[in-house]
Coordinates of C-alpha atoms in Angstrom, one line a residue:
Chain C
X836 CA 0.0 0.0 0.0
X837 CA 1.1 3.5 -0.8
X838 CA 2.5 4.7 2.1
X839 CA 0.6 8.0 2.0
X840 CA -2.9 6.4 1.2
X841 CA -1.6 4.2 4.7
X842 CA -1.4 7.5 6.9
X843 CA -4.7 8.6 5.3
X844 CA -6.4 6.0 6.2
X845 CA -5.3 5.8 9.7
X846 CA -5.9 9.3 10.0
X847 CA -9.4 8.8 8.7
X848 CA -9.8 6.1 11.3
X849 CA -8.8 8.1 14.4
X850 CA -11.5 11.3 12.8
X851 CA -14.4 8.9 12.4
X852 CA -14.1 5.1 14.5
X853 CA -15.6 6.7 17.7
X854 CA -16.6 10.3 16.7
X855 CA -19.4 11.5 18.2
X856 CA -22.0 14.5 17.3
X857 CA -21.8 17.4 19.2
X858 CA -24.9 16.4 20.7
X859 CA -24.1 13.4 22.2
X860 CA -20.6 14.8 23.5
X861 CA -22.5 17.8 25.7
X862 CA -25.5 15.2 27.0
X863 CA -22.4 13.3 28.0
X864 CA -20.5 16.4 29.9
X865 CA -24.2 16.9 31.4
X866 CA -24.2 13.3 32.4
X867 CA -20.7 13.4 34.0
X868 CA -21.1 16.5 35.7
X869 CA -24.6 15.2 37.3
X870 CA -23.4 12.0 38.0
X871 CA -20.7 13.8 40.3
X872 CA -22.9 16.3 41.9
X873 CA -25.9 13.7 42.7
X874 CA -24.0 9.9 42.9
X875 CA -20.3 10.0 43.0
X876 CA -19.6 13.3 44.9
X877 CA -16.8 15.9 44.3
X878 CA -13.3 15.8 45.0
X879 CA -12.3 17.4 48.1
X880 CA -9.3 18.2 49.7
X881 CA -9.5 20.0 53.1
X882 CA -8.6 17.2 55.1
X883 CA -5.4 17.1 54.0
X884 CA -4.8 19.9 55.6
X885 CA -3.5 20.2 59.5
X886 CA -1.4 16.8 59.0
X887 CA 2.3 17.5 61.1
X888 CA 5.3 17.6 58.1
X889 CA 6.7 14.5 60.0
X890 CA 4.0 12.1 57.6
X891 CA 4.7 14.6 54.6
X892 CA 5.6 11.8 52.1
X893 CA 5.1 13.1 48.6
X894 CA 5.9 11.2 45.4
X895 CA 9.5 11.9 44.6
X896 CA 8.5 13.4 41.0
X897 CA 4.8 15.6 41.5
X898 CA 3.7 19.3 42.2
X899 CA 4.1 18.6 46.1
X900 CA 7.9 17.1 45.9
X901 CA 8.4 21.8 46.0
X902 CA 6.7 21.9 49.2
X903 CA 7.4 20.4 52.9
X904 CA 4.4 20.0 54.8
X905 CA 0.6 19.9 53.4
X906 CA -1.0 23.5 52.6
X907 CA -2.6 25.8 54.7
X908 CA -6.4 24.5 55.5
X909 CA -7.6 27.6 54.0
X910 CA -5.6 26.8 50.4
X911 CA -7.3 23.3 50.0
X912 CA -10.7 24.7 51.3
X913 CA -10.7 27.0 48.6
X914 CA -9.2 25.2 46.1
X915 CA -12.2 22.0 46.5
X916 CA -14.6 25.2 45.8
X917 CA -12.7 26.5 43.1
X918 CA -13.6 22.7 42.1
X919 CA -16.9 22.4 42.6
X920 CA -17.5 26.1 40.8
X921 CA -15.8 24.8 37.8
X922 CA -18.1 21.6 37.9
X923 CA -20.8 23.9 38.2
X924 CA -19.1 26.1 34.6
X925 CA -18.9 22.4 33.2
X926 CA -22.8 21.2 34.2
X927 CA -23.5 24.4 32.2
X928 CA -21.0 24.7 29.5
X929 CA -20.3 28.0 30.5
X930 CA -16.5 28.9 29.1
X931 CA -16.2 25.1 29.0
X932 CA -12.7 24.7 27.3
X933 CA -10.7 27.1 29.7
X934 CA -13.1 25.7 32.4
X935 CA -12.5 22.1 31.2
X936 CA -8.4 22.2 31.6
X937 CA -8.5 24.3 34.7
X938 CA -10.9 21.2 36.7
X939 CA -8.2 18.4 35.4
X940 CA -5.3 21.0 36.5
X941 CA -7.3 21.7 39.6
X942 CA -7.7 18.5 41.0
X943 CA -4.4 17.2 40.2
X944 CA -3.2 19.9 42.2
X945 CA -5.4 19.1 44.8
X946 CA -4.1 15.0 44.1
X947 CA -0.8 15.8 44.6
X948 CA -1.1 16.6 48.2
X949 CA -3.8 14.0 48.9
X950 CA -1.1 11.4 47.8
X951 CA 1.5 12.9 50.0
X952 CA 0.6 10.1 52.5
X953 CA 3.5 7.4 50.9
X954 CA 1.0 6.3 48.1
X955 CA -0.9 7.4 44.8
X956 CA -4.3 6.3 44.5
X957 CA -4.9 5.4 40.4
X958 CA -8.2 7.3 39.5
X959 CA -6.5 9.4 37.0
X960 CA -8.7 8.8 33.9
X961 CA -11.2 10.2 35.8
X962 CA -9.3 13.2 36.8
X963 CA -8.0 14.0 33.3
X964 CA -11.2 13.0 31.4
X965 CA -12.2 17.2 31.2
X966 CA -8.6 17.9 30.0
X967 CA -8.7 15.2 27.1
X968 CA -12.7 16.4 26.5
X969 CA -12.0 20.1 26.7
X970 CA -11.0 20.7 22.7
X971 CA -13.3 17.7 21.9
X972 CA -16.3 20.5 21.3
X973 CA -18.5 19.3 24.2
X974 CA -19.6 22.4 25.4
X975 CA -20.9 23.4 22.3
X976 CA -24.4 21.9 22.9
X977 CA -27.4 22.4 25.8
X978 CA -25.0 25.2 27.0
X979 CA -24.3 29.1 28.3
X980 CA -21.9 28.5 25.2
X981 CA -24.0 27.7 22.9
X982 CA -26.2 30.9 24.0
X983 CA -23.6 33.3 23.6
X984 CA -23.1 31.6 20.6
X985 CA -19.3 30.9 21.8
X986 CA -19.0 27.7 19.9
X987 CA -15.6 26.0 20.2
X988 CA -14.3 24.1 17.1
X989 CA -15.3 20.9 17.4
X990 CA -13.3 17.7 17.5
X991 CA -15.0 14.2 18.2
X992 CA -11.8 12.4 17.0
X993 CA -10.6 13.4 20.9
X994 CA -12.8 10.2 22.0
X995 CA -10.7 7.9 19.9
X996 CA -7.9 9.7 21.8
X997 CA -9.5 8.9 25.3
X998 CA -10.3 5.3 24.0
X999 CA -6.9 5.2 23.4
X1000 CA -5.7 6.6 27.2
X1001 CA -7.9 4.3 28.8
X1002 CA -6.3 1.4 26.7
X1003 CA -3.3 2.2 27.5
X1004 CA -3.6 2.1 31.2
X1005 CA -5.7 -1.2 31.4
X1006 CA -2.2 -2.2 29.4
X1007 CA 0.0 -0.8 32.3
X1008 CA -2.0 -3.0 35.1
X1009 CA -1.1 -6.0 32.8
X1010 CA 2.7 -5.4 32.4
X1011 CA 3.6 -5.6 35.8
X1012 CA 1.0 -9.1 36.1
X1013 CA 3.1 -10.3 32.7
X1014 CA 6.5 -9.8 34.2
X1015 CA 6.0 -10.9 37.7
X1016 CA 5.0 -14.4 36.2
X1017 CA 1.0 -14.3 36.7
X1018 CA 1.3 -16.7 33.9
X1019 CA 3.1 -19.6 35.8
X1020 CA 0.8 -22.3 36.8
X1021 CA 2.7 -23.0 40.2
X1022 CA 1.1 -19.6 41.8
X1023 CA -1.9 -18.0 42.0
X1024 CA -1.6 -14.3 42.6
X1025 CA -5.5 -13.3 42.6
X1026 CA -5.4 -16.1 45.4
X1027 CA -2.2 -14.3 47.2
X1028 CA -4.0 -11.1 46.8
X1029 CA -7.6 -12.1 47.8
X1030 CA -6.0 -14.0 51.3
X1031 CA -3.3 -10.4 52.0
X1032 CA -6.7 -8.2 51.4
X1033 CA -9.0 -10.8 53.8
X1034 CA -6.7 -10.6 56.6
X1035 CA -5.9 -7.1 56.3
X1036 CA -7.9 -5.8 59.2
X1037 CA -10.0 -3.5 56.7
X1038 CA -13.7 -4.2 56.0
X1039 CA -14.6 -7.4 54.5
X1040 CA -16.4 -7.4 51.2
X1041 CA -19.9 -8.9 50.3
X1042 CA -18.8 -11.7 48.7
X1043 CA -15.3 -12.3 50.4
X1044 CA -16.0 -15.4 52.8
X1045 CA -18.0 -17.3 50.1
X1046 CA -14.3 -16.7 47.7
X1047 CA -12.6 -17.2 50.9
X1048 CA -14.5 -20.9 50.8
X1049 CA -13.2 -22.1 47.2
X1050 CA -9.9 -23.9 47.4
X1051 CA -9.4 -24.4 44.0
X1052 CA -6.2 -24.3 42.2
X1053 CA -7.6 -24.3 38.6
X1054 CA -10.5 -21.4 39.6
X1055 CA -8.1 -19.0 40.7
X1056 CA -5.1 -19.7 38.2
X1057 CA -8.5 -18.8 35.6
X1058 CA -8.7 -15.5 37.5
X1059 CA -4.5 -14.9 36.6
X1060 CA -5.0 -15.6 33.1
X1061 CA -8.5 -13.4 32.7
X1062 CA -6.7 -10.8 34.5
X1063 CA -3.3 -10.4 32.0
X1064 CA -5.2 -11.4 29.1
X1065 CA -7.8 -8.6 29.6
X1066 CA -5.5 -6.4 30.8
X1067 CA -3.0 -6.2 27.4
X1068 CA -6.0 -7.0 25.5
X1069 CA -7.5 -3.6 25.9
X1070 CA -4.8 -1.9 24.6
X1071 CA -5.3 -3.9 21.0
X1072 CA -9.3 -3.3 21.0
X1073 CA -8.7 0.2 20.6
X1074 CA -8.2 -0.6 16.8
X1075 CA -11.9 -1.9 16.6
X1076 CA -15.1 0.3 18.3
X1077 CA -17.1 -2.5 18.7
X1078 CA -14.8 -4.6 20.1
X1079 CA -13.7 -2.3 22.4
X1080 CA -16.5 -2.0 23.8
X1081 CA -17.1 -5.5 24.2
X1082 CA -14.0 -4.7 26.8
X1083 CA -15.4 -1.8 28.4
X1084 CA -18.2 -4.2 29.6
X1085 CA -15.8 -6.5 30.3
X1086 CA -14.0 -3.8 32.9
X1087 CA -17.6 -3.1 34.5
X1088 CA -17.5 -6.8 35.0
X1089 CA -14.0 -6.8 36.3
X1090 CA -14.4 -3.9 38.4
X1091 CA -17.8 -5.7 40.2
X1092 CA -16.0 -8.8 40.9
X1093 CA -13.5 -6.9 42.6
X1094 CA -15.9 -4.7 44.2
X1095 CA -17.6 -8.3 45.8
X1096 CA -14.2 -10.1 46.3
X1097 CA -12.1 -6.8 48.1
X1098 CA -14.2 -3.9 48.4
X1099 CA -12.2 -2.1 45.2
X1100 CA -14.4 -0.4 43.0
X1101 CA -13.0 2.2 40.8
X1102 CA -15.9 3.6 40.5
X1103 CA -14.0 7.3 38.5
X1104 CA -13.6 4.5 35.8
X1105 CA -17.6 3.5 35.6
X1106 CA -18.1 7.4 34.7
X1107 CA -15.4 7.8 31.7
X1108 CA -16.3 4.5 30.4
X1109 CA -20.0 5.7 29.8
X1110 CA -18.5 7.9 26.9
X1111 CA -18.6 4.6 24.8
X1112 CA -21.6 3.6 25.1
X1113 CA -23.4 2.6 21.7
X1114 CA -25.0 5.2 20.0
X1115 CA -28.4 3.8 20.4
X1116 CA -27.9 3.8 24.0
X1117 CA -26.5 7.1 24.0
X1118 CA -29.7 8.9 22.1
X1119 CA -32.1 7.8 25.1
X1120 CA -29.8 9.8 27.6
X1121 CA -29.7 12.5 24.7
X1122 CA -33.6 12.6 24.4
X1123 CA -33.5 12.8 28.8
X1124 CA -31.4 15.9 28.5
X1125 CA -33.5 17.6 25.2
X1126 CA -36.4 17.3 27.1
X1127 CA -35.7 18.1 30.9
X1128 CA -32.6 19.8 31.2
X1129 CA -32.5 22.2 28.1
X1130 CA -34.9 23.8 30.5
X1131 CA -32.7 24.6 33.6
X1132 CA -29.9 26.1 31.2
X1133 CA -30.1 29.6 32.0
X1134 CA -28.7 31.8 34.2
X1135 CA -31.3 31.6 37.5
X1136 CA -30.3 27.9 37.6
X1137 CA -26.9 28.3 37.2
X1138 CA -26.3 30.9 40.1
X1139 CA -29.2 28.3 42.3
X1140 CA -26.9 25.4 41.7
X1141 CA -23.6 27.5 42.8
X1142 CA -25.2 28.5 45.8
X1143 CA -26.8 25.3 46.6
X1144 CA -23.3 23.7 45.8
X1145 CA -21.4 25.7 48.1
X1146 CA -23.7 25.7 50.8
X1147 CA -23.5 21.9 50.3
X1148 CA -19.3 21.7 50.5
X1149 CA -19.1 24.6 53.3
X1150 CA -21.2 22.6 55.7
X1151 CA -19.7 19.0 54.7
X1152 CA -16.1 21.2 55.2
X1153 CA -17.2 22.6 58.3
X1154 CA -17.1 19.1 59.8
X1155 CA -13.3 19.2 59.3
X1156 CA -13.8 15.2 58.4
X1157 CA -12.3 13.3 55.0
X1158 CA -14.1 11.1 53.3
X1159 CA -13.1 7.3 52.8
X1160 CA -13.3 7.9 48.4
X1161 CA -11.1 11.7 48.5
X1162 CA -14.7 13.2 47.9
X1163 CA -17.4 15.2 49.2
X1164 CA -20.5 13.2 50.0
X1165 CA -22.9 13.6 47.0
X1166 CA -26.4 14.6 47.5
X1167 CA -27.5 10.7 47.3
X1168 CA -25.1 9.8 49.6
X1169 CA -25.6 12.7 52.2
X1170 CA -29.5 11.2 52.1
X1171 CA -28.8 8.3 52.7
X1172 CA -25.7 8.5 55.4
X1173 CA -29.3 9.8 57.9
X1174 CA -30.4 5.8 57.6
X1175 CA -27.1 3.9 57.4
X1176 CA -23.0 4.0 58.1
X1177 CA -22.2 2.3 54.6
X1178 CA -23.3 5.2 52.4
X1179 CA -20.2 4.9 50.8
X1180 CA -20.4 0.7 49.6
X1181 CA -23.9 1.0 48.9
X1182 CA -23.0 3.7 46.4
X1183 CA -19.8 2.1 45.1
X1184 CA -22.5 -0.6 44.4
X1185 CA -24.8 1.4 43.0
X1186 CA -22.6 2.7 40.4
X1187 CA -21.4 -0.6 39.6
X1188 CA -25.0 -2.2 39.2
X1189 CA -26.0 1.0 37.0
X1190 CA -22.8 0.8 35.0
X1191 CA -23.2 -3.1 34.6
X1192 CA -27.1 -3.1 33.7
X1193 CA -26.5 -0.4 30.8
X1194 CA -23.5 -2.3 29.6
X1195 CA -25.5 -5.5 29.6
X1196 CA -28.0 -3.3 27.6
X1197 CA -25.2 -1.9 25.0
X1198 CA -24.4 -5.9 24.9
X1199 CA -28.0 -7.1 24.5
X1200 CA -28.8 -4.5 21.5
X1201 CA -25.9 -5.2 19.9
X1202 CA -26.4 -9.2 19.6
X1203 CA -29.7 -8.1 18.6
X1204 CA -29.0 -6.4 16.2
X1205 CA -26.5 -9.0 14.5
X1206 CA -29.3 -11.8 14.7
X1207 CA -31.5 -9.9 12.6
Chain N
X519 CA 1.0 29.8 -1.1
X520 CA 3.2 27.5 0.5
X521 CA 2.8 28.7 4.2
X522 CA -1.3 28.3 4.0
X523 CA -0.9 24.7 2.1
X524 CA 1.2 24.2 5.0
X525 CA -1.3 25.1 7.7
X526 CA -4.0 23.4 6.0
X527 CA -2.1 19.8 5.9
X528 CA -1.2 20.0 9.4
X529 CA -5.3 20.8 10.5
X530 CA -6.0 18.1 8.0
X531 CA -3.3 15.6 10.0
X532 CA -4.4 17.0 13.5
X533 CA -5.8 13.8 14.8
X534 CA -3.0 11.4 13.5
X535 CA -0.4 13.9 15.1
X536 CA -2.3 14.1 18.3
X537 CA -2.9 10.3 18.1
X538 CA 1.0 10.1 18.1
X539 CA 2.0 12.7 20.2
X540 CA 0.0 11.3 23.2
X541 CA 0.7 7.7 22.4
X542 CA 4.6 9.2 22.0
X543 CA 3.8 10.3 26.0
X544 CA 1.9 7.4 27.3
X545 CA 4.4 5.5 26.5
X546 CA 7.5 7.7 27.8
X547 CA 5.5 7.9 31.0
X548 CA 5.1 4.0 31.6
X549 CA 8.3 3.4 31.4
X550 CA 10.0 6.1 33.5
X551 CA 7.7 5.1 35.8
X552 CA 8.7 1.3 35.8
X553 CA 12.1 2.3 35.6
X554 CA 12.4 4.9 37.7
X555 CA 9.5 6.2 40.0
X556 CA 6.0 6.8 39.4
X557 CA 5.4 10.1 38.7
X558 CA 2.5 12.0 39.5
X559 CA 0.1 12.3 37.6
X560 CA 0.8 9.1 35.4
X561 CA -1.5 7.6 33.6
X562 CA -1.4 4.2 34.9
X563 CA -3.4 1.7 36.7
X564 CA -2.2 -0.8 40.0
X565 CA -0.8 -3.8 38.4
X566 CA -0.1 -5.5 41.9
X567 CA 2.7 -7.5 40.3
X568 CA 4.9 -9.7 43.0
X569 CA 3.2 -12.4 43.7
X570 CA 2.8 -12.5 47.8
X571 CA 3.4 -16.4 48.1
X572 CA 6.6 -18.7 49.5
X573 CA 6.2 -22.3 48.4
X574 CA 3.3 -23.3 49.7
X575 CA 2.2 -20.3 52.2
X576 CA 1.0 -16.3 51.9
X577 CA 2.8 -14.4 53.5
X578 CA 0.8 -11.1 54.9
X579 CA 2.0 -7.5 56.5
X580 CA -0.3 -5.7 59.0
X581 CA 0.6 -2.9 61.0
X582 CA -0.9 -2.6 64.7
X583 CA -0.9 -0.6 67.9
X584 CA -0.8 -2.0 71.1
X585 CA -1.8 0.5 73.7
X586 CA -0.8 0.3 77.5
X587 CA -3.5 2.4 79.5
X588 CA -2.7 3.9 83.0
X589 CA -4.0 1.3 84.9
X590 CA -2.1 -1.2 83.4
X591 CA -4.3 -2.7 81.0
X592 CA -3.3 -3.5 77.5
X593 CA -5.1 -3.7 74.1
X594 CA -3.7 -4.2 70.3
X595 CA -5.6 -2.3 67.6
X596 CA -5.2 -2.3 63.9
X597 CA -3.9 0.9 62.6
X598 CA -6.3 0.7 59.9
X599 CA -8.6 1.6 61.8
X600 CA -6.8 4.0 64.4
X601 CA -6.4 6.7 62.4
X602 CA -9.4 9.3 61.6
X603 CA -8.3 11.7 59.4
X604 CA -6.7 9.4 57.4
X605 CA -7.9 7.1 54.9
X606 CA -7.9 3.4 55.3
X607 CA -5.6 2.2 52.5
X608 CA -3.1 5.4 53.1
X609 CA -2.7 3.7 56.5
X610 CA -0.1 0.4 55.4
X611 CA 2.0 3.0 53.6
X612 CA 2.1 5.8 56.1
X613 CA 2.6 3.4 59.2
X614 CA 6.3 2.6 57.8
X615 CA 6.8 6.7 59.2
X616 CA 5.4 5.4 62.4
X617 CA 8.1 3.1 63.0
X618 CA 10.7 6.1 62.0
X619 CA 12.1 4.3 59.3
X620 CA 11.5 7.6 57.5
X621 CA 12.0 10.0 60.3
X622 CA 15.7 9.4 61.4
X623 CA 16.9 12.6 60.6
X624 CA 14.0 14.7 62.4
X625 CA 14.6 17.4 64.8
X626 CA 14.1 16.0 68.4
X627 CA 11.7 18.8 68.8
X628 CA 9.8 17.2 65.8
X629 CA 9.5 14.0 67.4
X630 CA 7.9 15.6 70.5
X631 CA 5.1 16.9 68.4
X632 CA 4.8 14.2 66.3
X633 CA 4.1 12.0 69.7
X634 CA 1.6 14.3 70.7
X635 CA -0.3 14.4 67.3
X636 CA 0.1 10.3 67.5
X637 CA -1.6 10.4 70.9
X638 CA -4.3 13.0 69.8
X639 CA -5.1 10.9 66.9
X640 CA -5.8 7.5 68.9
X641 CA -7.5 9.7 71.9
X642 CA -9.9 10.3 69.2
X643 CA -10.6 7.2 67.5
X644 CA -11.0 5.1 71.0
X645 CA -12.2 8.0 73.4
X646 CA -9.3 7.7 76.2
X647 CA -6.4 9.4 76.5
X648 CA -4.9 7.6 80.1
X649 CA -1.9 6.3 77.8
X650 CA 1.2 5.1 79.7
X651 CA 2.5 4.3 76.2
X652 CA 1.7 3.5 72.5
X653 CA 4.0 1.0 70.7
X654 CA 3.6 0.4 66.5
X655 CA 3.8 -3.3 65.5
X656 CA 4.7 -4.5 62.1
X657 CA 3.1 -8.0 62.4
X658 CA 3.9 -10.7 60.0
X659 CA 1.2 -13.3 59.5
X660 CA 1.9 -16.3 57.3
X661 CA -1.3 -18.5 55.6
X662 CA -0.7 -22.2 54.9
X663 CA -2.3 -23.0 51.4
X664 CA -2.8 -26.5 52.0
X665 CA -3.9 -26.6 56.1
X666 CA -5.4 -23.1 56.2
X667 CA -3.9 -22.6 59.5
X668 CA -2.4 -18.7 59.8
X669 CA 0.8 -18.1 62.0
X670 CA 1.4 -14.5 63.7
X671 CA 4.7 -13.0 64.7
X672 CA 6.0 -9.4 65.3
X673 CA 8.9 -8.5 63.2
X674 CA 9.5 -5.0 63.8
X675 CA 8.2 -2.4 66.8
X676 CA 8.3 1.0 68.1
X677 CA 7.3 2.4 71.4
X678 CA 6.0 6.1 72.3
X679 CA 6.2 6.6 76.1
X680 CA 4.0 9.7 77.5

């Protein structure tokens, strides 16, 4: 093949394999930003804050490495509402490149010094999901944007480069698995893991004594295997959309069995992986927003929201208190914290049921669809 | 005119070079950060690696504090769960500053404070404060694959006298 019509084509392939209208990209900014304010709850940072500079253990290459103790309480108060106000820009596509980048730059700031503890936490596709979205032109629908008639230029093709990003870290967790011999029959590592997490003092999850129970060598050499095979594997079904999302509900999958078996969710993940959902799936959401939310996009609702918002963080703040996920309760778990002390597993679960029944939905239609 | 051709390729090649340029990063990322030190931010998810087993046996790290109250009493907590204003999983990595493996080189007048702030933060989580001392215990439990029998021993320790 000419070597020119080769980069043409690939070129073609990364504009149109996962493009999406402009449409579809703002009901999804809409759906992130509500599924933070009302399910998974926004980042915040003030507990960092008022830790001695003996336990100041930054990782050796990040923003904090420049400081020597965790910031001043007032610095990360402000700088979770300077979050939540740019979530609240975001909901409303309201400046939403500038606002896009300066969320991702925001909470990585913020990151830095919440990992200053001796370990990084890996949520970063959901932290750097608005910088990667921010030129893609999803602010250019059900927006303040669109009513000043501030349209951005619009680039789908950025959703083939997030496809790619989230590949590419499923293929990091694999590397390690490869090279530490996950593959050698003599060991089981899920096993080794499952037995260090069960007697690790920390809460037990749903399903953990009935794994606990199976003394199998075969069963959990099958979980080694699923787990490196899956892993790399995501990296390569970038190159086909339908395939890869065949994987994405695979990792919903993946994620709940790990939810069941050691109480790890990852439930940042469930929210970026919703961006490739199949089209048909995504119009329903897209025909939700057209007809109830277009209505609240104005100015009234916009200041309403920022005052109810910071109303919301000032009083969870007030109680000087972290919580377990690095985030301020949402609204659905702030309601449901009055009946119960595991607001934060139920919604972990929640997320992961939601994220699993739509997937199984995406998977349904499309085997549908090929039978006929 | 050359110079407009010029700009009009590149906007046409804009997703292949992006495609590049941030595969060119992912991958310069990864690998500092497997040969070096993960940076932060890195886009990279836990990959667990090492396999926690010996021959036929898991082999398991917990940390623990064993607190002797005034009136001579004595009761072992895990420092998971010891620890309020820090979250659970932090806990394992931070408790290796606990047992000063990070703090040798701290001002005396540093580990004053940091004893006081230790004993404010258990005070809090178990609602006494009569502590004739606190002592940090890296505990090594081992789990037989075959009889399911686990075996506990203390392999490291640090004691905080008030």
């Amino acid at each position: 093949m000419n070597p020119i019509t080769f980069i043409n084509n690939i070129n073609t392939w990364i504009k149109t394999s996962y493009s999406m209208s402009d449409e579809a990209l703002a009901s999804y900014r809409i759906v992130y930003c509500l599924l933070v304010f009302f399910l998974i709850g926004l980042p915040n940072y003030s507990w960092v804050a008022n830790h001695p500079a003996f336990i100041y253990d930054p990782p050796s290459y990040s923003l904090a490495t420049f400081f020597h103790t965790f910031p001043s309480s007032l610095f990360l108060k402000s700088l979770s509402i300077l979050i939540l106000l740019l979530f609240v820009f975001l909901l409303f596509g309201c400046y939403t490149k500038w606002v896009s980048v300066s969320l991702s730059i925001s909470m990585i700031i913020g990151q830095s010094f919440a990992f200053s503890f001796g370990k990084i936490d890996h949520n970063i596709l959901y932290v750097l999901l608005p910088l990667m979205m921010a030129f893609s032109g999803w602010g250019n629908c059900y927006s303040i944007d669109e009513l000043r008639r501030k349209k951005a230029s619009s680039r789908p093709w950025m959703v083939t480069i997030v496809a790619l990003v989230v590949g590419f870290a499923m293929f990091t967790a694999g590397v390690p698995k490869l090279l530490h011999g996950w593959l050698d029959v003599s060991t089981q590592a899920t096993h080794g893991y499952f037995i260090t997490k069960y007697y690790s003092n920390s809460e037990l999850a749903l399903l953990a004594p009935f794994f606990k129970s199976i003394d199998n060598t075969l069963f959990w050499e099958t979980f080694d295997y699923l787990a490196v095979v899956f892993e790399l594997g995501f990296l390569a079904a970038v190159l086909k959309p339908s395939l890869f999302r065949f994987f994405i509900f695979l990792a919903l999958c993946f994620h709940c069995i790990n939810g069941l078996m050691i109480n790890v969710f990852f439930i940042g993940n469930n929210v970026v992986y919703l961006l490739f959902l199949k089209k048909d799936t995504f119009q329903s959401i897209q025909f939700f927003i057209k007809t109830y939310f277009i209505k609240f996009i104005n100015l009234k609702s916009f200041l309403i929201f920022t005052i109810i918002g910071t109303l919301i963080l000032l009083y969870v703040q007030s109680f000087d208190s972290f919580n377990e996920l690095l985030m301020a309760p949402s609204v659905f778990k702030l309601v449901i914290s009055f009946f119960t002390s595991e607001e934060n597993l139920i919604t972990a679960g929640l997320i992961s049921i939601i994220g699993l029944a739509i997937g199984m939905y995406s998977c349904w239609s499309f085997i549908k669809k090929r039978i006929h | 005119m050359p110079h407009s051709n010029q700009s009009k390729i590149l906007t046409y090649y804009q997703p292949l070079i992006w495609f590049c340029l941030i595969g060119f990063i992912l991958c310069a990322q990864f690998v500092f950060s497997i040969k070096v030190e993960e940076p932060y931010p890195c886009v990279r998810l836990p990959g667990f690696g090492s396999i926690p087993e010996e021959k036929d046996s898991i082999v398991i790290t917990n940390f623990s504090i064993a607190i002797e109250f005034e009136d001579g009493t004595t009761v072992e907590y895990p420092c998971r769960k010891n620890f309020p204003t820090i979250p659970q999983w932090f806990v394992p990595y931070f408790s290796n500053n606990l047992l000063q493996r990070q703090l040798s080189n701290f001002k005396k007048q540093d580990q004053v404070l940091f004893k006081e702030w230790l004993r404010h933060q258990v005070s809090q989580k178990i609602k006494r404060d009569d502590f004739q001392s606190i002592e940090v215990r890296e505990n090594k439990q081992v789990f037989n694959k075959s009889s399911h029998h686990i075996q506990k021993e203390v392999i490291d320790s640090k004691t905080y006298t008030f």
